[in-house]
């Protein structure tokens, strides 16, 4: 299990290229199952979660080629509709294959996702939606078994906005008979990327970028090509890296429209932000971050996937701030580790109270999940002395060569491969 060794205190300056979005890719890949033949995903990030999804699609019989960020998926050879526990337990997004397999083959058997470092992360909205479309659903020995000769369009209302459930029902409905309406659909940019891919495959979808999607089922779709959007959470993480080290970074591929809430909070905290086309410059030189309250929300609100990173920045801000996560009630496993670095944070239910400290001091800290580990790396960049972030396999799920990109910006960070430390 690799670790990162970081010598803190270096200001980050320079230019960084943002990779394709993990959470778009994990929806686009299963969507390729909907049409027989080879679909092509451009700007695909080289991440462990993408490799996990590739293994799952190969297990279903698809042919995969992946080089230089170009991912080719040929689903003509799919001959199996069972997603086994060993894949799903590694990555919850595996449940995204439910909708495409069911609507294309009339059957799917997918392991219930295991637990997560935080949650709860149920999939009731996915299953209720499939049921509304006419699927028979059975839970057996930890597997979800869904069957339907042909799904029938239906009116579906989500009590809660859900990215995954919106993606799954969208993919199930494009080949259903008749019209489906999804009310309270998620509007995250990754869903828009998926809608654009489905439209290129010949799907009939109306209401793109809104919370009401109308889908007119068709009998068949054809393979297509799609450009994956840049990863707004990676871009946001680098924005915080500049802010926390008082640096000046140009982020290439940081689409501002995907990050308004984060950019606005960074400006409130005193940072200078310039948007130049699809690039963002953040200048934080000699700027003491102000303590600014944040409450996460669905898009276009402040993303829950940026909550841990924001907490790291607020740990060294000038006074007191609060962070509330309205999406997940207990996504604070990074807090005890930040406290080991000298942060002053207390958590009550889904609220954190952060008293900014003058400095953090390096220590060994443990990653518990993807964004928590990003938060620890950010804190390590500014902590005095050496910070060792253990179990960075969590980080490799969602960041492509993070340590190399940070080193190119001036960080003193090395990956040390090897046994459990
Ligand atoms: C997606 O997860 C992202 N993952 C997550 O990013 C992100 O945190 C989350 O959306 C919220 O933005 C991918 O896209 C692969 P949800 P998803 O369904 O789809 C509740 C990362 O770090 N809910 O939008 O699983 C749920 O408990 C990852 O990149 C139900 O109650 O999230 C949560 O409170 C972590 N029933 C809320 O909805 C359901 O059936 C939002 O969850 C589904 C969800």
Coordinates of N, CA and C and ligand atoms in Angstrom, one line a residue, residues 22-23 26 92-93 96 118 120-126 160-164 188 304-305 327-328 331 370-371, ligand 1:
X22 N -14.1 11.7 -13.6 CA -14.3 10.3 -13.1 C -15.8 10.0 -13.1
X23 N -16.6 10.9 -12.6 CA -18.0 10.6 -12.4 C -18.9 10.7 -13.6
X26 N -17.8 7.1 -15.3 CA -18.4 5.9 -14.7 C -19.9 5.7 -15.1
X92 N -19.1 1.3 -5.9 CA -20.6 1.4 -5.8 C -21.1 1.8 -7.2
X93 N -20.4 2.5 -8.0 CA -20.9 2.9 -9.3 C -21.2 1.7 -10.2
X96 N -24.5 1.1 -11.9 CA -24.9 1.8 -13.1 C -25.1 0.8 -14.2
X118 N -18.4 6.2 4.4 CA -19.4 7.1 5.0 C -20.7 6.8 4.2
X120 N -25.4 7.0 4.9 CA -25.7 5.7 4.2 C -25.8 6.0 2.6
X121 N -25.6 4.9 1.9 CA -25.7 5.1 0.4 C -26.6 4.1 -0.2
X122 N -27.9 4.2 0.1 CA -28.9 3.2 -0.4 C -29.1 3.3 -1.9
X123 N -29.7 2.4 -2.5 CA -30.1 2.5 -3.9 C -31.6 2.3 -4.1
X124 N -32.3 2.7 -3.1 CA -33.8 2.5 -3.2 C -34.4 3.3 -4.4
X125 N -33.9 4.5 -4.7 CA -34.4 5.3 -5.7 C -34.2 4.6 -7.1
X126 N -33.0 4.0 -7.2 CA -32.7 3.2 -8.5 C -33.8 2.2 -8.7
X160 N -35.7 12.5 -3.6 CA -34.4 13.2 -3.4 C -33.6 13.2 -4.7
X161 N -32.9 14.3 -5.0 CA -32.1 14.4 -6.2 C -31.0 13.4 -6.1
X162 N -30.9 12.5 -7.0 CA -29.8 11.5 -7.0 C -29.1 11.3 -8.3
X163 N -27.8 11.6 -8.3 CA -27.0 11.5 -9.6 C -27.1 10.0 -10.1
X164 N -26.8 9.0 -9.3 CA -26.8 7.6 -9.7 C -28.2 7.2 -10.2
X188 N -26.3 17.5 -12.3 CA -24.9 17.6 -12.3 C -24.3 17.6 -13.8
X304 N -20.7 18.2 -2.4 CA -20.2 17.5 -1.2 C -18.8 16.9 -1.5
X305 N -18.5 16.6 -2.7 CA -17.1 16.0 -3.1 C -16.0 17.1 -2.9
X327 N -25.8 16.5 2.0 CA -26.0 15.4 1.2 C -25.7 14.1 1.9
X328 N -24.6 14.1 2.7 CA -24.2 12.9 3.5 C -24.1 13.3 4.9
X331 N -20.0 12.4 6.5 CA -18.8 12.4 5.6 C -17.7 13.2 6.2
X370 N -11.7 8.5 -0.8 CA -11.2 9.3 -1.8 C -11.0 10.8 -1.5
X371 N -12.0 11.4 -1.1 CA -11.9 12.9 -0.9 C -11.3 13.2 0.4
Ligands
LIG1 C1 -22.5 10.4 -7.0 O1 -22.7 9.3 -6.2 C2 -21.0 10.6 -7.1 N1 -20.4 9.3 -7.6 C3 -20.4 10.9 -5.7 O2 -19.0 11.1 -5.9 C4 -21.1 12.1 -5.2 O3 -20.7 12.3 -3.9 C5 -22.6 12.0 -5.2 O4 -23.0 11.6 -6.5 C6 -23.3 13.2 -4.8 O5 -23.0 14.3 -5.7 C7 -20.5 9.0 -8.9 O6 -21.0 9.8 -9.7 C8 -19.8 7.7 -9.3 P1 -26.4 10.3 -5.1 P2 -24.2 8.7 -6.0 O7 -27.3 9.1 -5.6 O8 -24.9 8.7 -7.4 C9 -29.2 9.5 -1.4 C10 -16.7 10.9 -5.4 O9 -16.1 11.3 -4.4 N2 -29.7 8.4 -2.2 O10 -26.5 11.6 -5.9 O11 -24.1 7.5 -5.3 C11 -27.8 9.3 -0.9 O12 -27.7 8.6 0.3 C12 -18.1 10.2 -5.2 O13 -16.4 11.1 -6.6 C13 -30.8 7.7 -1.7 O14 -31.3 8.0 -0.6 O15 -24.9 9.8 -5.1 C14 -27.3 10.7 -0.8 O16 -27.7 11.2 0.5 C15 -18.4 10.0 -3.8 N3 -31.3 6.6 -2.4 C16 -28.0 11.5 -1.9 O17 -29.1 10.7 -2.3 C17 -30.7 6.3 -3.6 O18 -31.2 5.3 -4.2 C18 -27.2 11.8 -3.1 O19 -26.7 10.5 -3.6 C19 -29.6 7.0 -4.1 C20 -29.2 8.0 -3.4

